Amino acid sequence: MTVHRLKALALILWLQTIGVCSVVTNLPEVPHGVFNVSTRIEIRGTKHAAWTALTDFPNYPEWNPFVRASIMVSSENATLRDQYPKEGRRLFLRTQIPALPLPVNRQTPDIKANVQYSYENVTHVQRKQGRLAWDFTPDPNLQVDLQSERWSAVSDIGHGKVLYESREVFHGATAEYLKGQIGEALQACFDAQAQALKGLLEQCDK
Ligand SMILES: *[C@@H]1O[C@H](CO)[C@@H](O)[C@H](O)[C@H]1NC(C)=O
Ligand SMILES: *[C@@H]1O[C@H](CO)[C@@H](O)[C@H](O)[C@H]1NC(C)=O
Ligand SMILES: *[C@@H]1O[C@H](CO)[C@@H](O)[C@H](O)[C@H]1NC(C)=O
């Protein structure tokens, strides 16, 4: 009896462990940094729709309260005709930290004091795996010791749902300072973008 109970208990624990371990992440293993911010959210919809929204940079101002402009640019900062992300190309970002309150659209004005600009280098566009990554390329003249890499991923998780995940890992001496200054706000920005993406994708099937 007791042995049976123990066996049953062991089985339950084992099943739970499998359950926990099979909570998928589609984000790759990356080197740990000084700190990172990340988010994940389940969204009703398809991987295809989520990937399309994620890579449709010209539409970001219409829904994204954090990344207000995401523009593929040339090395001279000219807007490229093809805005689909490509590995090795430059991405100009204009962000709001903290994020704007939801909802936003193209007309929503920036809060001037909260604007940040950055140039990123698109490093991975893995359409089949639903993964997109860029890294931060600091201006060499600025002499800041800061590198960061942001991965975003969308994955089918069944039951008509897709999982959106994003994580940015920060490296370098300046990251320590950044963590104290904007770490929490940036984390909230990632969550706000996830909420907004969910809103965007789920409004379509209302
Ligand atoms: C991100 O931060 C969390 C919390 O501090 C930590 O557990 C995790 O290992 C970090 N991941 C990476 C890739 O740096
Ligand atoms: C680069 O291009 C972006 C988008 O057009 C623009 O907002 C930004 O001011 C430009 N930066 C510089 C330094 O010209
Ligand atoms: C940008 O990323 C590509 C792809 O990983 C890499 O080959 C290239 O050297 C990077 N360029 C810079 C300036 O970091």
mmCIF file of C-alpha atoms and ligand atoms in Angstrom:
data_model
loop_
_atom_site.group_PDB
_atom_site.id
_atom_site.type_symbol
_atom_site.label_atom_id
_atom_site.label_comp_id
_atom_site.label_asym_id
_atom_site.label_seq_id
_atom_site.Cartn_x
_atom_site.Cartn_y
_atom_site.Cartn_z
ATOM 1 C CA MET A 1 0.000 0.000 0.000
ATOM 2 C CA THR A 2 2.603 2.530 1.125
ATOM 3 C CA VAL A 3 4.901 1.392 -1.645
ATOM 4 C CA HIS A 4 2.079 1.846 -4.137
ATOM 5 C CA ARG A 5 1.379 5.287 -2.771
ATOM 6 C CA LEU A 6 5.038 6.207 -3.037
ATOM 7 C CA LYS A 7 5.139 4.937 -6.591
ATOM 8 C CA ALA A 8 2.043 6.959 -7.444
ATOM 9 C CA LEU A 9 3.573 10.010 -5.815
ATOM 10 C CA ALA A 10 6.825 9.488 -7.699
ATOM 11 C CA LEU A 11 4.865 9.204 -10.942
ATOM 12 C CA ILE A 12 2.991 12.433 -10.239
ATOM 13 C CA LEU A 13 6.209 14.261 -9.400
ATOM 14 C CA TRP A 14 7.845 12.884 -12.523
ATOM 15 C CA LEU A 15 4.929 14.010 -14.702
ATOM 16 C CA GLN A 16 5.038 17.445 -13.095
ATOM 17 C CA THR A 17 8.752 17.691 -13.787
ATOM 18 C CA ILE A 18 8.158 16.833 -17.419
ATOM 19 C CA GLY A 19 5.395 19.411 -17.503
ATOM 20 C CA VAL A 20 7.671 22.084 -16.111
ATOM 21 C CA CYS A 21 10.554 21.181 -18.400
ATOM 22 C CA SER A 22 8.383 21.157 -21.488
ATOM 23 C CA VAL A 23 7.360 24.790 -20.924
ATOM 24 C CA VAL A 24 9.093 25.744 -24.112
ATOM 25 C CA THR A 25 11.305 28.641 -24.758
ATOM 26 C CA ASN A 26 12.205 29.443 -28.289
ATOM 27 C CA LEU A 27 14.892 31.889 -27.207
ATOM 28 C CA PRO A 28 18.419 30.561 -27.746
ATOM 29 C CA GLU A 29 20.997 30.092 -25.000
ATOM 30 C CA VAL A 30 23.120 33.211 -24.947
ATOM 31 C CA PRO A 31 26.018 34.323 -22.737
ATOM 32 C CA HIS A 32 24.874 35.871 -19.470
ATOM 33 C CA GLY A 33 25.490 39.548 -19.088
ATOM 34 C CA VAL A 34 25.416 42.157 -16.352
ATOM 35 C CA PHE A 35 21.639 42.127 -16.503
ATOM 36 C CA ASN A 36 18.777 41.337 -18.827
ATOM 37 C CA VAL A 37 15.149 42.231 -19.313
ATOM 38 C CA SER A 38 12.672 39.772 -20.738
ATOM 39 C CA THR A 39 9.037 39.107 -21.339
ATOM 40 C CA ARG A 40 6.752 36.309 -22.496
ATOM 41 C CA ILE A 41 3.055 36.247 -23.238
ATOM 42 C CA GLU A 42 0.544 33.845 -24.757
ATOM 43 C CA ILE A 43 -1.502 35.303 -27.561
ATOM 44 C CA ARG A 44 -4.542 33.923 -29.356
ATOM 45 C CA GLY A 45 -3.510 33.695 -32.992
ATOM 46 C CA THR A 46 -1.104 32.087 -35.386
ATOM 47 C CA LYS A 47 2.661 32.111 -35.537
ATOM 48 C CA HIS A 48 2.377 33.505 -39.044
ATOM 49 C CA ALA A 49 0.346 36.515 -37.857
ATOM 50 C CA ALA A 50 2.712 37.121 -34.930
ATOM 51 C CA TRP A 51 5.801 36.905 -37.152
ATOM 52 C CA THR A 52 4.220 39.286 -39.649
ATOM 53 C CA ALA A 53 3.455 41.814 -36.893
ATOM 54 C CA LEU A 54 6.947 41.468 -35.411
ATOM 55 C CA THR A 55 8.703 42.079 -38.722
ATOM 56 C CA ASP A 56 6.357 44.769 -40.038
ATOM 57 C CA PHE A 57 8.482 47.677 -38.830
ATOM 58 C CA PRO A 58 6.562 50.385 -40.711
ATOM 59 C CA ASN A 59 3.477 49.456 -38.673
ATOM 60 C CA TYR A 60 5.176 49.641 -35.235
ATOM 61 C CA PRO A 61 4.035 53.245 -34.535
ATOM 62 C CA GLU A 62 0.443 52.028 -34.893
ATOM 63 C CA TRP A 63 0.601 49.747 -31.831
ATOM 64 C CA ASN A 64 3.964 49.684 -30.054
ATOM 65 C CA PRO A 65 4.145 51.891 -26.912
ATOM 66 C CA PHE A 66 7.890 51.273 -26.453
ATOM 67 C CA VAL A 67 9.496 51.127 -29.909
ATOM 68 C CA ARG A 68 7.955 54.173 -31.604
ATOM 69 C CA ALA A 69 10.070 53.884 -34.732
ATOM 70 C CA SER A 70 11.936 50.883 -36.103
ATOM 71 C CA ILE A 71 13.487 51.656 -39.450
ATOM 72 C CA MET A 72 15.885 49.653 -41.630
ATOM 73 C CA VAL A 73 18.502 52.159 -42.717
ATOM 74 C CA SER A 74 21.651 52.282 -44.835
ATOM 75 C CA SER A 75 25.064 52.987 -43.325
ATOM 76 C CA GLU A 76 24.325 56.654 -44.168
ATOM 77 C CA ASN A 77 21.022 56.427 -42.256
ATOM 78 C CA ALA A 78 18.856 56.595 -45.371
ATOM 79 C CA THR A 79 15.539 54.728 -45.040
ATOM 80 C CA LEU A 80 15.757 51.551 -47.130
ATOM 81 C CA ARG A 81 13.026 50.819 -49.621
ATOM 82 C CA ASP A 82 12.741 47.248 -48.321
ATOM 83 C CA GLN A 83 11.878 47.485 -44.615
ATOM 84 C CA TYR A 84 11.919 43.728 -43.980
ATOM 85 C CA PRO A 85 14.741 42.940 -41.524
ATOM 86 C CA LYS A 86 17.911 41.494 -43.095
ATOM 87 C CA GLU A 87 20.956 40.081 -41.372
ATOM 88 C CA GLY A 88 23.902 42.451 -41.369
ATOM 89 C CA ARG A 89 21.757 45.526 -41.955
ATOM 90 C CA ARG A 90 21.299 48.507 -39.693
ATOM 91 C CA LEU A 91 18.211 49.238 -37.693
ATOM 92 C CA PHE A 92 17.398 52.671 -36.316
ATOM 93 C CA LEU A 93 15.242 52.668 -33.184
ATOM 94 C CA ARG A 94 13.417 55.489 -31.475
ATOM 95 C CA THR A 95 12.069 54.312 -28.144
ATOM 96 C CA GLN A 96 10.097 55.638 -25.195
ATOM 97 C CA ILE A 97 11.465 54.668 -21.765
ATOM 98 C CA PRO A 98 9.133 54.431 -19.854
ATOM 99 C CA ALA A 99 6.728 53.208 -22.523
ATOM 100 C CA LEU A 100 3.732 55.345 -23.463
ATOM 101 C CA PRO A 101 0.385 54.415 -21.920
ATOM 102 C CA LEU A 102 -1.721 52.103 -24.105
ATOM 103 C CA PRO A 103 -3.290 52.325 -26.575
ATOM 104 C CA VAL A 104 -1.099 54.172 -29.035
ATOM 105 C CA ASN A 105 -1.279 54.850 -32.741
ATOM 106 C CA ARG A 106 0.829 56.599 -35.371
ATOM 107 C CA GLN A 107 -0.367 60.007 -34.182
ATOM 108 C CA THR A 108 0.492 59.512 -30.502
ATOM 109 C CA PRO A 109 3.146 62.101 -29.697
ATOM 110 C CA ASP A 110 6.405 61.175 -27.981
ATOM 111 C CA ILE A 111 7.126 62.373 -24.497
ATOM 112 C CA LYS A 112 10.251 64.304 -25.439
ATOM 113 C CA ALA A 113 12.119 63.718 -22.178
ATOM 114 C CA ASN A 114 11.708 59.934 -22.563
ATOM 115 C CA VAL A 115 13.008 59.522 -26.109
ATOM 116 C CA GLN A 116 16.039 57.294 -26.699
ATOM 117 C CA TYR A 117 17.700 56.653 -30.047
ATOM 118 C CA SER A 118 19.862 53.719 -30.952
ATOM 119 C CA TYR A 119 21.373 51.912 -33.899
ATOM 120 C CA GLU A 120 21.208 48.160 -33.920
ATOM 121 C CA ASN A 121 22.708 45.537 -36.172
ATOM 122 C CA VAL A 122 20.259 42.867 -37.289
ATOM 123 C CA THR A 123 22.065 39.601 -36.583
ATOM 124 C CA HIS A 124 19.477 36.856 -37.087
ATOM 125 C CA VAL A 125 16.304 36.592 -39.140
ATOM 126 C CA GLN A 126 15.110 33.014 -38.686
ATOM 127 C CA ARG A 127 11.680 33.013 -40.214
ATOM 128 C CA LYS A 128 11.033 29.263 -39.924
ATOM 129 C CA GLN A 129 12.006 29.254 -36.248
ATOM 130 C CA GLY A 130 10.142 32.511 -35.726
ATOM 131 C CA ARG A 131 13.225 34.237 -34.320
ATOM 132 C CA LEU A 132 14.634 37.674 -34.810
ATOM 133 C CA ALA A 133 17.703 39.248 -33.194
ATOM 134 C CA TRP A 134 19.703 42.426 -33.263
ATOM 135 C CA ASP A 135 22.575 43.779 -31.287
ATOM 136 C CA PHE A 136 23.468 47.217 -30.128
ATOM 137 C CA THR A 137 26.339 48.848 -31.934
ATOM 138 C CA PRO A 138 27.612 51.783 -29.900
ATOM 139 C CA ASP A 139 29.098 54.734 -31.706
ATOM 140 C CA PRO A 140 32.887 54.123 -31.412
ATOM 141 C CA ASN A 141 33.389 57.858 -30.747
ATOM 142 C CA LEU A 142 31.289 57.651 -27.600
ATOM 143 C CA GLN A 143 33.668 55.149 -25.955
ATOM 144 C CA VAL A 144 30.939 53.517 -23.903
ATOM 145 C CA ASP A 145 31.570 49.983 -22.738
ATOM 146 C CA LEU A 146 28.126 48.606 -23.528
ATOM 147 C CA GLN A 147 26.939 45.776 -25.729
ATOM 148 C CA SER A 148 23.492 44.297 -25.854
ATOM 149 C CA GLU A 149 21.664 41.645 -27.800
ATOM 150 C CA ARG A 150 17.896 41.396 -28.144
ATOM 151 C CA TRP A 151 16.179 38.217 -29.263
ATOM 152 C CA SER A 152 12.461 37.965 -30.012
ATOM 153 C CA ALA A 153 10.629 34.763 -30.805
ATOM 154 C CA VAL A 154 7.169 33.575 -31.715
ATOM 155 C CA SER A 155 6.149 29.927 -31.438
ATOM 156 C CA ASP A 156 3.028 27.884 -31.938
ATOM 157 C CA ILE A 157 1.991 26.351 -28.620
ATOM 158 C CA GLY A 158 -1.213 24.688 -29.796
ATOM 159 C CA HIS A 159 -4.849 25.411 -28.881
ATOM 160 C CA GLY A 160 -4.807 28.317 -31.350
ATOM 161 C CA LYS A 161 -2.164 30.134 -29.349
ATOM 162 C CA VAL A 162 1.215 31.596 -30.015
ATOM 163 C CA LEU A 163 3.928 32.405 -27.494
ATOM 164 C CA TYR A 164 5.748 35.724 -27.835
ATOM 165 C CA GLU A 165 9.057 36.013 -26.008
ATOM 166 C CA SER A 166 11.713 38.660 -25.999
ATOM 167 C CA ARG A 167 14.911 39.126 -24.038
ATOM 168 C CA GLU A 168 17.747 41.622 -24.139
ATOM 169 C CA VAL A 169 21.040 40.903 -22.378
ATOM 170 C CA PHE A 170 23.377 43.777 -21.518
ATOM 171 C CA HIS A 171 27.156 43.495 -21.254
ATOM 172 C CA GLY A 172 29.985 45.856 -20.327
ATOM 173 C CA ALA A 173 30.885 48.277 -17.559
ATOM 174 C CA THR A 174 28.226 50.790 -18.633
ATOM 175 C CA ALA A 175 25.552 48.097 -18.264
ATOM 176 C CA GLU A 176 25.957 48.277 -14.492
ATOM 177 C CA TYR A 177 25.101 51.966 -14.560
ATOM 178 C CA LEU A 178 22.275 51.397 -17.048
ATOM 179 C CA LYS A 179 20.785 48.703 -14.846
ATOM 180 C CA GLY A 180 20.437 51.157 -11.961
ATOM 181 C CA GLN A 181 19.200 53.991 -14.149
ATOM 182 C CA ILE A 182 16.650 52.314 -16.411
ATOM 183 C CA GLY A 183 16.631 48.580 -15.620
ATOM 184 C CA GLU A 184 13.158 48.529 -14.091
ATOM 185 C CA ALA A 185 11.662 50.927 -16.614
ATOM 186 C CA LEU A 186 13.078 48.879 -19.478
ATOM 187 C CA GLN A 187 11.603 45.695 -18.041
ATOM 188 C CA ALA A 188 8.210 47.441 -17.940
ATOM 189 C CA CYS A 189 8.730 48.523 -21.568
ATOM 190 C CA PHE A 190 9.238 44.904 -22.658
ATOM 191 C CA ASP A 191 6.057 43.899 -20.845
ATOM 192 C CA ALA A 192 4.173 46.822 -22.385
ATOM 193 C CA GLN A 193 5.268 45.781 -25.873
ATOM 194 C CA ALA A 194 4.124 42.203 -25.184
ATOM 195 C CA GLN A 195 0.713 43.441 -23.960
ATOM 196 C CA ALA A 196 0.361 45.670 -26.989
ATOM 197 C CA LEU A 197 1.272 42.867 -29.404
ATOM 198 C CA LYS A 198 -1.377 40.703 -27.761
ATOM 199 C CA GLY A 199 -3.889 43.528 -28.139
ATOM 200 C CA LEU A 200 -2.986 43.977 -31.794
ATOM 201 C CA LEU A 201 -3.246 40.293 -32.699
ATOM 202 C CA GLU A 202 -6.334 39.491 -30.665
ATOM 203 C CA GLN A 203 -8.331 42.502 -31.860
ATOM 204 C CA CYS A 204 -8.369 40.911 -35.326
ATOM 205 C CA ASP A 205 -10.484 37.966 -34.196
ATOM 206 C CA LYS A 206 -12.964 39.910 -32.068
HETATM 207 C C1 LIG B 1 18.499 37.018 -17.052
HETATM 208 O O1 LIG B 1 18.243 37.461 -15.729
HETATM 209 C C2 LIG B 1 17.684 36.457 -14.890
HETATM 210 C C3 LIG B 1 17.308 37.125 -13.583
HETATM 211 O O2 LIG B 1 18.393 37.806 -13.035
HETATM 212 C C4 LIG B 1 18.688 35.321 -14.744
HETATM 213 O O3 LIG B 1 18.145 34.310 -13.937
HETATM 214 C C5 LIG B 1 19.021 34.765 -16.114
HETATM 215 O O4 LIG B 1 20.013 33.773 -16.010
HETATM 216 C C6 LIG B 1 19.505 35.866 -17.037
HETATM 217 N N1 LIG B 1 19.690 35.329 -18.388
HETATM 218 C C7 LIG B 1 20.679 35.716 -19.189
HETATM 219 C C8 LIG B 1 20.727 35.045 -20.503
HETATM 220 O O5 LIG B 1 21.495 36.575 -18.883
HETATM 221 C C1 LIG B 2 18.412 58.705 -38.860
HETATM 222 O O1 LIG B 2 17.165 58.369 -39.438
HETATM 223 C C2 LIG B 2 16.072 58.461 -38.570
HETATM 224 C C3 LIG B 2 14.849 57.938 -39.287
HETATM 225 O O2 LIG B 2 14.640 58.582 -40.500
HETATM 226 C C4 LIG B 2 15.909 59.899 -38.084
HETATM 227 O O3 LIG B 2 14.806 59.993 -37.218
HETATM 228 C C5 LIG B 2 17.177 60.295 -37.366
HETATM 229 O O4 LIG B 2 17.086 61.648 -36.961
HETATM 230 C C6 LIG B 2 18.378 60.122 -38.273
HETATM 231 N N1 LIG B 2 19.587 60.343 -37.516
HETATM 232 C C7 LIG B 2 20.516 61.173 -37.928
HETATM 233 C C8 LIG B 2 21.717 61.305 -37.068
HETATM 234 O O5 LIG B 2 20.424 61.815 -38.973
HETATM 235 C C1 LIG B 3 26.398 42.905 -38.103
HETATM 236 O O1 LIG B 3 25.918 41.581 -38.028
HETATM 237 C C2 LIG B 3 26.394 40.727 -39.061
HETATM 238 C C3 LIG B 3 25.663 39.395 -38.938
HETATM 239 O O2 LIG B 3 25.865 38.784 -37.692
HETATM 240 C C4 LIG B 3 27.893 40.626 -38.961
HETATM 241 O O3 LIG B 3 28.363 39.830 -39.999
HETATM 242 C C5 LIG B 3 28.501 42.016 -39.049
HETATM 243 O O4 LIG B 3 29.895 41.963 -38.869
HETATM 244 C C6 LIG B 3 27.919 42.948 -38.003
HETATM 245 N N1 LIG B 3 28.392 44.303 -38.213
HETATM 246 C C7 LIG B 3 28.737 45.091 -37.202
HETATM 247 C C8 LIG B 3 29.169 46.485 -37.579
HETATM 248 O O5 LIG B 3 28.696 44.735 -36.044
#
